[in-house]
PDB file of C-alpha atoms and ligand atoms in Angstrom:
ATOM      1  CA  MET K 440     -16.749  -7.645  15.408  1.00  0.00           C
ATOM      2  CA  GLN K 441     -13.703  -9.409  16.753  1.00  0.00           C
ATOM      3  CA  ILE K 442     -13.704 -10.468  20.390  1.00  0.00           C
ATOM      4  CA  PHE K 443     -10.451 -10.605  22.305  1.00  0.00           C
ATOM      5  CA  ILE K 444     -10.038 -11.769  25.904  1.00  0.00           C
ATOM      6  CA  ASP K 445      -8.235  -9.414  28.274  1.00  0.00           C
ATOM      7  CA  SER K 446      -6.397 -11.975  30.402  1.00  0.00           C
ATOM      8  CA  ALA K 447      -3.213 -14.018  30.808  1.00  0.00           C
ATOM      9  CA  ASP K 448      -4.908 -16.835  32.731  1.00  0.00           C
ATOM     10  CA  THR K 449      -4.117 -19.771  30.439  1.00  0.00           C
ATOM     11  CA  VAL K 450      -6.655 -22.114  32.058  1.00  0.00           C
ATOM     12  CA  GLU K 451      -9.402 -19.533  31.578  1.00  0.00           C
ATOM     13  CA  LEU K 452      -8.236 -18.733  28.051  1.00  0.00           C
ATOM     14  CA  ALA K 453      -8.253 -22.409  27.039  1.00  0.00           C
ATOM     15  CA  ALA K 454     -11.814 -22.791  28.320  1.00  0.00           C
ATOM     16  CA  LEU K 455     -13.035 -19.698  26.490  1.00  0.00           C
ATOM     17  CA  ALA K 456     -11.132 -20.482  23.279  1.00  0.00           C
ATOM     18  CA  ALA K 457     -12.959 -23.829  23.159  1.00  0.00           C
ATOM     19  CA  THR K 458     -16.153 -21.895  22.350  1.00  0.00           C
ATOM     20  CA  GLY K 459     -14.659 -20.949  18.981  1.00  0.00           C
ATOM     21  CA  LEU K 460     -15.726 -17.367  19.652  1.00  0.00           C
ATOM     22  CA  VAL K 461     -12.393 -15.941  20.781  1.00  0.00           C
ATOM     23  CA  ASP K 462     -10.498 -14.074  18.076  1.00  0.00           C
ATOM     24  CA  GLY K 463      -7.493 -12.944  20.093  1.00  0.00           C
ATOM     25  CA  VAL K 464      -6.039 -12.004  23.485  1.00  0.00           C
ATOM     26  CA  THR K 465      -4.730  -8.821  25.047  1.00  0.00           C
ATOM     27  CA  THR K 466      -2.394  -8.528  27.989  1.00  0.00           C
ATOM     28  CA  ASN K 467      -0.711  -5.656  29.745  1.00  0.00           C
ATOM     29  CA  PRO K 468       2.016  -5.516  32.417  1.00  0.00           C
ATOM     30  CA  SER K 469      -0.571  -5.592  35.223  1.00  0.00           C
ATOM     31  CA  ILE K 470      -2.344  -8.617  33.733  1.00  0.00           C
ATOM     32  CA  ILE K 471       0.950 -10.505  33.277  1.00  0.00           C
ATOM     33  CA  ALA K 472       2.034  -9.627  36.821  1.00  0.00           C
ATOM     34  CA  LYS K 473      -1.337 -10.798  38.163  1.00  0.00           C
ATOM     35  CA  ALA K 474      -0.981 -14.144  36.360  1.00  0.00           C
ATOM     36  CA  GLY K 475       2.113 -14.646  38.539  1.00  0.00           C
ATOM     37  CA  LYS K 476       4.229 -16.536  35.988  1.00  0.00           C
ATOM     38  CA  PRO K 477       7.218 -15.519  33.815  1.00  0.00           C
ATOM     39  CA  ILE K 478       6.176 -13.434  30.826  1.00  0.00           C
ATOM     40  CA  PHE K 479       7.784 -15.347  27.950  1.00  0.00           C
ATOM     41  CA  PRO K 480       6.486 -18.866  28.691  1.00  0.00           C
ATOM     42  CA  THR K 481       3.110 -17.343  29.533  1.00  0.00           C
ATOM     43  CA  LEU K 482       2.933 -15.575  26.165  1.00  0.00           C
ATOM     44  CA  LYS K 483       4.087 -18.720  24.380  1.00  0.00           C
ATOM     45  CA  ALA K 484       1.340 -20.737  26.053  1.00  0.00           C
ATOM     46  CA  ILE K 485      -1.282 -18.123  25.169  1.00  0.00           C
ATOM     47  CA  CYS K 486      -0.153 -18.103  21.525  1.00  0.00           C
ATOM     48  CA  GLU K 487      -0.550 -21.879  21.420  1.00  0.00           C
ATOM     49  CA  ILE K 488      -4.096 -21.616  22.784  1.00  0.00           C
ATOM     50  CA  VAL K 489      -5.245 -18.789  20.491  1.00  0.00           C
ATOM     51  CA  SER K 490      -4.022 -18.509  16.910  1.00  0.00           C
ATOM     52  CA  GLY K 491      -5.323 -14.937  16.507  1.00  0.00           C
ATOM     53  CA  PRO K 492      -3.541 -11.752  17.602  1.00  0.00           C
ATOM     54  CA  VAL K 493      -2.038 -11.788  21.116  1.00  0.00           C
ATOM     55  CA  SER K 494      -1.025  -8.351  22.403  1.00  0.00           C
ATOM     56  CA  ALA K 495       2.101  -8.211  24.579  1.00  0.00           C
ATOM     57  CA  GLU K 496       3.185  -4.860  25.989  1.00  0.00           C
ATOM     58  CA  SER K 497       6.648  -3.345  26.185  1.00  0.00           C
ATOM     59  CA  VAL K 498       7.635  -1.654  29.443  1.00  0.00           C
ATOM     60  CA  ALA K 499      10.503   0.523  28.201  1.00  0.00           C
ATOM     61  CA  LEU K 500       9.791   4.245  27.956  1.00  0.00           C
ATOM     62  CA  ASP K 501      12.203   5.172  25.152  1.00  0.00           C
ATOM     63  CA  HIS K 502      12.079   4.380  21.446  1.00  0.00           C
ATOM     64  CA  ASP K 503      15.160   2.171  21.339  1.00  0.00           C
ATOM     65  CA  GLY K 504      14.114   0.231  24.426  1.00  0.00           C
ATOM     66  CA  MET K 505      10.601  -0.298  23.056  1.00  0.00           C
ATOM     67  CA  VAL K 506      11.938  -1.488  19.704  1.00  0.00           C
ATOM     68  CA  ALA K 507      14.347  -3.908  21.407  1.00  0.00           C
ATOM     69  CA  GLU K 508      11.605  -5.260  23.689  1.00  0.00           C
ATOM     70  CA  GLY K 509       9.145  -5.380  20.808  1.00  0.00           C
ATOM     71  CA  ARG K 510      11.518  -7.555  18.803  1.00  0.00           C
ATOM     72  CA  LYS K 511      11.964  -9.923  21.755  1.00  0.00           C
ATOM     73  CA  LEU K 512       8.203 -10.159  22.165  1.00  0.00           C
ATOM     74  CA  MET K 513       7.718 -10.763  18.418  1.00  0.00           C
ATOM     75  CA  ALA K 514      10.154 -13.687  18.602  1.00  0.00           C
ATOM     76  CA  VAL K 515       7.747 -15.572  20.896  1.00  0.00           C
ATOM     77  CA  ALA K 516       5.263 -16.403  18.122  1.00  0.00           C
ATOM     78  CA  PRO K 517       4.088 -15.057  14.758  1.00  0.00           C
ATOM     79  CA  ASN K 518       0.755 -13.922  16.219  1.00  0.00           C
ATOM     80  CA  ILE K 519       2.281 -11.560  18.793  1.00  0.00           C
ATOM     81  CA  VAL K 520       1.136  -7.941  18.502  1.00  0.00           C
ATOM     82  CA  VAL K 521       3.497  -5.452  20.142  1.00  0.00           C
ATOM     83  CA  LYS K 522       1.618  -3.162  22.503  1.00  0.00           C
ATOM     84  CA  LEU K 523       3.046   0.309  22.960  1.00  0.00           C
ATOM     85  CA  PRO K 524       1.956   3.245  25.116  1.00  0.00           C
ATOM     86  CA  LEU K 525       0.459   6.328  23.511  1.00  0.00           C
ATOM     87  CA  THR K 526       3.483   8.565  24.045  1.00  0.00           C
ATOM     88  CA  MET K 527       5.739  10.294  21.530  1.00  0.00           C
ATOM     89  CA  GLU K 528       8.336   7.560  22.041  1.00  0.00           C
ATOM     90  CA  GLY K 529       5.651   4.905  21.710  1.00  0.00           C
ATOM     91  CA  LEU K 530       4.443   6.367  18.403  1.00  0.00           C
ATOM     92  CA  LYS K 531       7.991   6.533  17.080  1.00  0.00           C
ATOM     93  CA  ALA K 532       8.559   2.907  18.112  1.00  0.00           C
ATOM     94  CA  CYS K 533       5.247   1.990  16.453  1.00  0.00           C
ATOM     95  CA  ARG K 534       6.469   3.336  13.129  1.00  0.00           C
ATOM     96  CA  THR K 535       9.902   1.701  13.429  1.00  0.00           C
ATOM     97  CA  LEU K 536       8.548  -1.696  14.443  1.00  0.00           C
ATOM     98  CA  THR K 537       5.956  -1.572  11.638  1.00  0.00           C
ATOM     99  CA  GLU K 538       8.188  -0.340   8.836  1.00  0.00           C
ATOM    100  CA  GLN K 539      11.510  -1.967   9.695  1.00  0.00           C
ATOM    101  CA  TYR K 540      10.423  -5.183  11.370  1.00  0.00           C
ATOM    102  CA  GLY K 541       6.950  -5.877   9.968  1.00  0.00           C
ATOM    103  CA  ALA K 542       5.352  -5.832  13.411  1.00  0.00           C
ATOM    104  CA  LYS K 543       1.657  -5.666  14.149  1.00  0.00           C
ATOM    105  CA  THR K 544       1.147  -3.051  16.849  1.00  0.00           C
ATOM    106  CA  ASN K 545      -1.467  -2.099  19.422  1.00  0.00           C
ATOM    107  CA  VAL K 546      -1.152   1.477  20.688  1.00  0.00           C
ATOM    108  CA  THR K 547      -2.610   1.499  24.161  1.00  0.00           C
ATOM    109  CA  LEU K 548      -3.753   3.853  26.918  1.00  0.00           C
ATOM    110  CA  CYS K 549      -5.724   6.020  24.470  1.00  0.00           C
ATOM    111  CA  PHE K 550      -8.037   8.522  26.141  1.00  0.00           C
ATOM    112  CA  SER K 551      -8.720  11.067  23.371  1.00  0.00           C
ATOM    113  CA  ALA K 552      -9.692  11.109  19.714  1.00  0.00           C
ATOM    114  CA  VAL K 553      -6.639  13.122  18.685  1.00  0.00           C
ATOM    115  CA  GLN K 554      -4.398  10.582  20.399  1.00  0.00           C
ATOM    116  CA  ALA K 555      -6.106   7.965  18.229  1.00  0.00           C
ATOM    117  CA  LEU K 556      -5.478  10.123  15.146  1.00  0.00           C
ATOM    118  CA  MET K 557      -1.757  10.229  15.994  1.00  0.00           C
ATOM    119  CA  ALA K 558      -1.659   6.443  16.454  1.00  0.00           C
ATOM    120  CA  ALA K 559      -3.256   5.938  13.029  1.00  0.00           C
ATOM    121  CA  LYS K 560      -0.707   8.298  11.470  1.00  0.00           C
ATOM    122  CA  ALA K 561       2.048   6.231  13.139  1.00  0.00           C
ATOM    123  CA  GLY K 562       0.703   3.150  11.356  1.00  0.00           C
ATOM    124  CA  ALA K 563      -0.761   1.342  14.366  1.00  0.00           C
ATOM    125  CA  THR K 564      -2.573  -1.904  13.581  1.00  0.00           C
ATOM    126  CA  TYR K 565      -4.880  -1.382  16.576  1.00  0.00           C
ATOM    127  CA  ILE K 566      -5.764   1.555  18.795  1.00  0.00           C
ATOM    128  CA  SER K 567      -6.968   0.754  22.324  1.00  0.00           C
ATOM    129  CA  PRO K 568      -9.302   3.408  23.762  1.00  0.00           C
ATOM    130  CA  PHE K 569      -9.951   2.690  27.462  1.00  0.00           C
ATOM    131  CA  LEU K 570     -13.641   3.383  27.753  1.00  0.00           C
ATOM    132  CA  GLY K 571     -14.196   1.958  31.246  1.00  0.00           C
ATOM    133  CA  ARG K 572     -11.478   4.098  32.800  1.00  0.00           C
ATOM    134  CA  LEU K 573     -13.022   7.203  31.192  1.00  0.00           C
ATOM    135  CA  ASP K 574     -16.428   6.211  32.596  1.00  0.00           C
ATOM    136  CA  ASP K 575     -14.787   5.651  36.002  1.00  0.00           C
ATOM    137  CA  GLY K 576     -13.626   9.284  35.899  1.00  0.00           C
ATOM    138  CA  GLY K 577     -17.081  10.625  35.046  1.00  0.00           C
ATOM    139  CA  GLN K 578     -16.471  10.987  31.292  1.00  0.00           C
ATOM    140  CA  ASP K 579     -18.324   9.242  28.456  1.00  0.00           C
ATOM    141  CA  GLY K 580     -16.037   6.473  27.201  1.00  0.00           C
ATOM    142  CA  MET K 581     -18.435   5.444  24.446  1.00  0.00           C
ATOM    143  CA  GLU K 582     -18.360   8.925  22.942  1.00  0.00           C
ATOM    144  CA  LEU K 583     -14.627   8.397  22.432  1.00  0.00           C
ATOM    145  CA  ILE K 584     -15.295   5.217  20.446  1.00  0.00           C
ATOM    146  CA  ARG K 585     -17.786   7.110  18.246  1.00  0.00           C
ATOM    147  CA  GLU K 586     -15.322   9.969  17.684  1.00  0.00           C
ATOM    148  CA  ILE K 587     -12.466   7.647  16.720  1.00  0.00           C
ATOM    149  CA  ARG K 588     -14.740   5.682  14.378  1.00  0.00           C
ATOM    150  CA  ALA K 589     -15.779   8.931  12.647  1.00  0.00           C
ATOM    151  CA  ILE K 590     -12.199  10.218  12.302  1.00  0.00           C
ATOM    152  CA  TYR K 591     -10.854   6.923  10.964  1.00  0.00           C
ATOM    153  CA  ASP K 592     -13.741   6.673   8.487  1.00  0.00           C
ATOM    154  CA  ASN K 593     -13.282  10.313   7.389  1.00  0.00           C
ATOM    155  CA  TYR K 594      -9.735   9.609   6.266  1.00  0.00           C
ATOM    156  CA  GLY K 595      -9.814   5.896   5.516  1.00  0.00           C
ATOM    157  CA  TYR K 596      -7.319   4.937   8.218  1.00  0.00           C
ATOM    158  CA  GLU K 597      -6.997   1.169   8.464  1.00  0.00           C
ATOM    159  CA  THR K 598      -6.049   1.171  12.154  1.00  0.00           C
ATOM    160  CA  GLN K 599      -8.593  -1.020  13.917  1.00  0.00           C
ATOM    161  CA  VAL K 600     -10.529   0.329  16.872  1.00  0.00           C
ATOM    162  CA  LEU K 601     -10.048  -2.093  19.777  1.00  0.00           C
ATOM    163  CA  SER K 602     -12.411  -1.029  22.543  1.00  0.00           C
ATOM    164  CA  ALA K 603     -10.664  -1.747  25.841  1.00  0.00           C
ATOM    165  CA  SER K 604     -11.257  -1.413  29.557  1.00  0.00           C
ATOM    166  CA  ILE K 605     -14.667  -3.007  29.093  1.00  0.00           C
ATOM    167  CA  ARG K 606     -16.609  -3.293  32.328  1.00  0.00           C
ATOM    168  CA  THR K 607     -20.136  -4.347  31.336  1.00  0.00           C
ATOM    169  CA  VAL K 608     -22.199  -6.247  28.779  1.00  0.00           C
ATOM    170  CA  ALA K 609     -23.722  -2.878  27.813  1.00  0.00           C
ATOM    171  CA  HIS K 610     -20.227  -1.639  26.954  1.00  0.00           C
ATOM    172  CA  VAL K 611     -19.912  -4.487  24.443  1.00  0.00           C
ATOM    173  CA  ARG K 612     -23.330  -3.739  22.911  1.00  0.00           C
ATOM    174  CA  ASP K 613     -22.706  -0.010  22.675  1.00  0.00           C
ATOM    175  CA  ALA K 614     -19.195  -0.408  21.288  1.00  0.00           C
ATOM    176  CA  ALA K 615     -20.607  -2.728  18.603  1.00  0.00           C
ATOM    177  CA  LEU K 616     -23.294  -0.156  17.792  1.00  0.00           C
ATOM    178  CA  ALA K 617     -20.594   2.521  17.588  1.00  0.00           C
ATOM    179  CA  GLY K 618     -18.770   0.439  14.976  1.00  0.00           C
ATOM    180  CA  THR K 619     -15.763  -0.758  16.945  1.00  0.00           C
ATOM    181  CA  ASP K 620     -13.685  -3.299  15.014  1.00  0.00           C
ATOM    182  CA  CYS K 621     -12.810  -5.326  18.106  1.00  0.00           C
ATOM    183  CA  ALA K 622     -13.412  -5.336  21.835  1.00  0.00           C
ATOM    184  CA  THR K 623     -11.193  -6.856  24.486  1.00  0.00           C
ATOM    185  CA  ILE K 624     -13.277  -8.300  27.255  1.00  0.00           C
ATOM    186  CA  PRO K 625     -12.541  -9.702  30.708  1.00  0.00           C
ATOM    187  CA  PRO K 626     -13.483 -13.406  31.042  1.00  0.00           C
ATOM    188  CA  ASN K 627     -16.452 -12.736  33.359  1.00  0.00           C
ATOM    189  CA  ILE K 628     -18.021 -10.322  30.860  1.00  0.00           C
ATOM    190  CA  PHE K 629     -17.407 -12.776  27.991  1.00  0.00           C
ATOM    191  CA  ARG K 630     -19.294 -15.449  29.920  1.00  0.00           C
ATOM    192  CA  ALA K 631     -22.178 -13.022  30.482  1.00  0.00           C
ATOM    193  CA  LEU K 632     -22.510 -12.124  26.784  1.00  0.00           C
ATOM    194  CA  TYR K 633     -24.578 -15.133  25.785  1.00  0.00           C
ATOM    195  CA  LYS K 634     -26.783 -15.164  28.873  1.00  0.00           C
ATOM    196  CA  HIS K 635     -30.369 -13.957  29.175  1.00  0.00           C
ATOM    197  CA  VAL K 636     -32.855 -14.939  31.876  1.00  0.00           C
ATOM    198  CA  LEU K 637     -35.624 -15.409  29.284  1.00  0.00           C
ATOM    199  CA  THR K 638     -33.415 -17.903  27.401  1.00  0.00           C
ATOM    200  CA  ASP K 639     -33.136 -19.995  30.587  1.00  0.00           C
ATOM    201  CA  VAL K 640     -36.855 -19.692  31.397  1.00  0.00           C
ATOM    202  CA  GLY K 641     -37.836 -20.501  27.810  1.00  0.00           C
ATOM    203  CA  LEU K 642     -35.568 -23.538  27.648  1.00  0.00           C
ATOM    204  CA  GLU K 643     -36.910 -24.891  30.915  1.00  0.00           C
ATOM    205  CA  ALA K 644     -40.499 -24.565  29.645  1.00  0.00           C
ATOM    206  CA  PHE K 645     -39.690 -26.245  26.320  1.00  0.00           C
ATOM    207  CA  LEU K 646     -38.050 -29.193  28.081  1.00  0.00           C
ATOM    208  CA  LYS K 647     -40.924 -29.553  30.547  1.00  0.00           C
ATOM    209  CA  ASP K 648     -43.497 -29.653  27.725  1.00  0.00           C
ATOM    210  CA  TRP K 649     -41.358 -32.068  25.748  1.00  0.00           C
ATOM    211  CA  LYS K 650     -40.982 -34.437  28.678  1.00  0.00           C
ATOM    212  CA  ALA K 651     -44.747 -34.368  29.233  1.00  0.00           C
ATOM    213  CA  SER K 652     -45.307 -35.350  25.564  1.00  0.00           C
ATOM    214  CA  GLY K 653     -43.421 -38.612  26.124  1.00  0.00           C
ATOM    215  CA  GLN K 654     -41.668 -38.281  22.764  1.00  0.00           C
ATOM    216  CA  GLU K 655     -37.959 -38.793  21.909  1.00  0.00           C
ATOM    217  CA  ILE K 656     -35.685 -37.481  19.180  1.00  0.00           C
TER     218      ILE K 656
HETATM  219  C1  E4P B1137      -6.438  -3.251  27.237  1.00  0.00           C
HETATM  220  O1  E4P B1137      -5.649  -3.557  26.398  1.00  0.00           O
HETATM  221  C2  E4P B1137      -6.181  -3.285  28.666  1.00  0.00           C
HETATM  222  O2  E4P B1137      -5.432  -4.441  28.929  1.00  0.00           O
HETATM  223  C3  E4P B1137      -7.421  -3.387  29.495  1.00  0.00           C
HETATM  224  O3  E4P B1137      -8.590  -3.420  28.696  1.00  0.00           O
HETATM  225  C4  E4P B1137      -7.475  -2.401  30.601  1.00  0.00           C
HETATM  226  O4  E4P B1137      -8.644  -2.637  31.337  1.00  0.00           O
HETATM  227  P1  E4P B1137      -8.845  -2.074  32.814  1.00  0.00           P
HETATM  228  O5  E4P B1137      -9.143  -0.619  32.727  1.00  0.00           O
HETATM  229  O6  E4P B1137     -10.011  -2.835  33.338  1.00  0.00           O
HETATM  230  O7  E4P B1137      -7.569  -2.350  33.557  1.00  0.00           O
END
């Protein structure tokens, strides 16, 4: 499973990328705005930190505007993935950017399995189902991941399922069990993924016993 970081904080991204466990990055207009720096140099810096796919979202609402913005975003670096909203115009722009300009695309704000089917038909490289936001509204976000996985496998669609809006470590586990291709994870959840209290307790006991033995390696 590929792990992407859902952030535009370049200091944080550099620290996490140093683990060698980060496969890519996703951003959205809110994340870029929160980072508080101009979008293009920020994206350029992110693409220098992480060589894998870096999603950058258009903000236009019409096909032509999305295609124009998508091309500007693609010019930042070869690993830019153009993120487009799951609207009719977004799906049209997805097809144009893919077929005419060779773009990799991430169709975002997916909240239903049939929306994901439409994105696959439009040739999306990634589909981003927002499982946390569905959970927030009292629905079962993970069920959406399972449904999309089943539909894509039924028809052999190559669009990759990118579980998004991850809120917990359990979301990562359950998305992996559901067969997601990738998950985009906030930095705090990434840092929690390798932690377990019994690992810390066990390590402390090993080191105590080793010290008592008086040996060295
Ligand atoms: C995904 O591409 C989005 O940037 C992100 O996962 C949304 O997460 P949120 O619901 O926590 O804002």
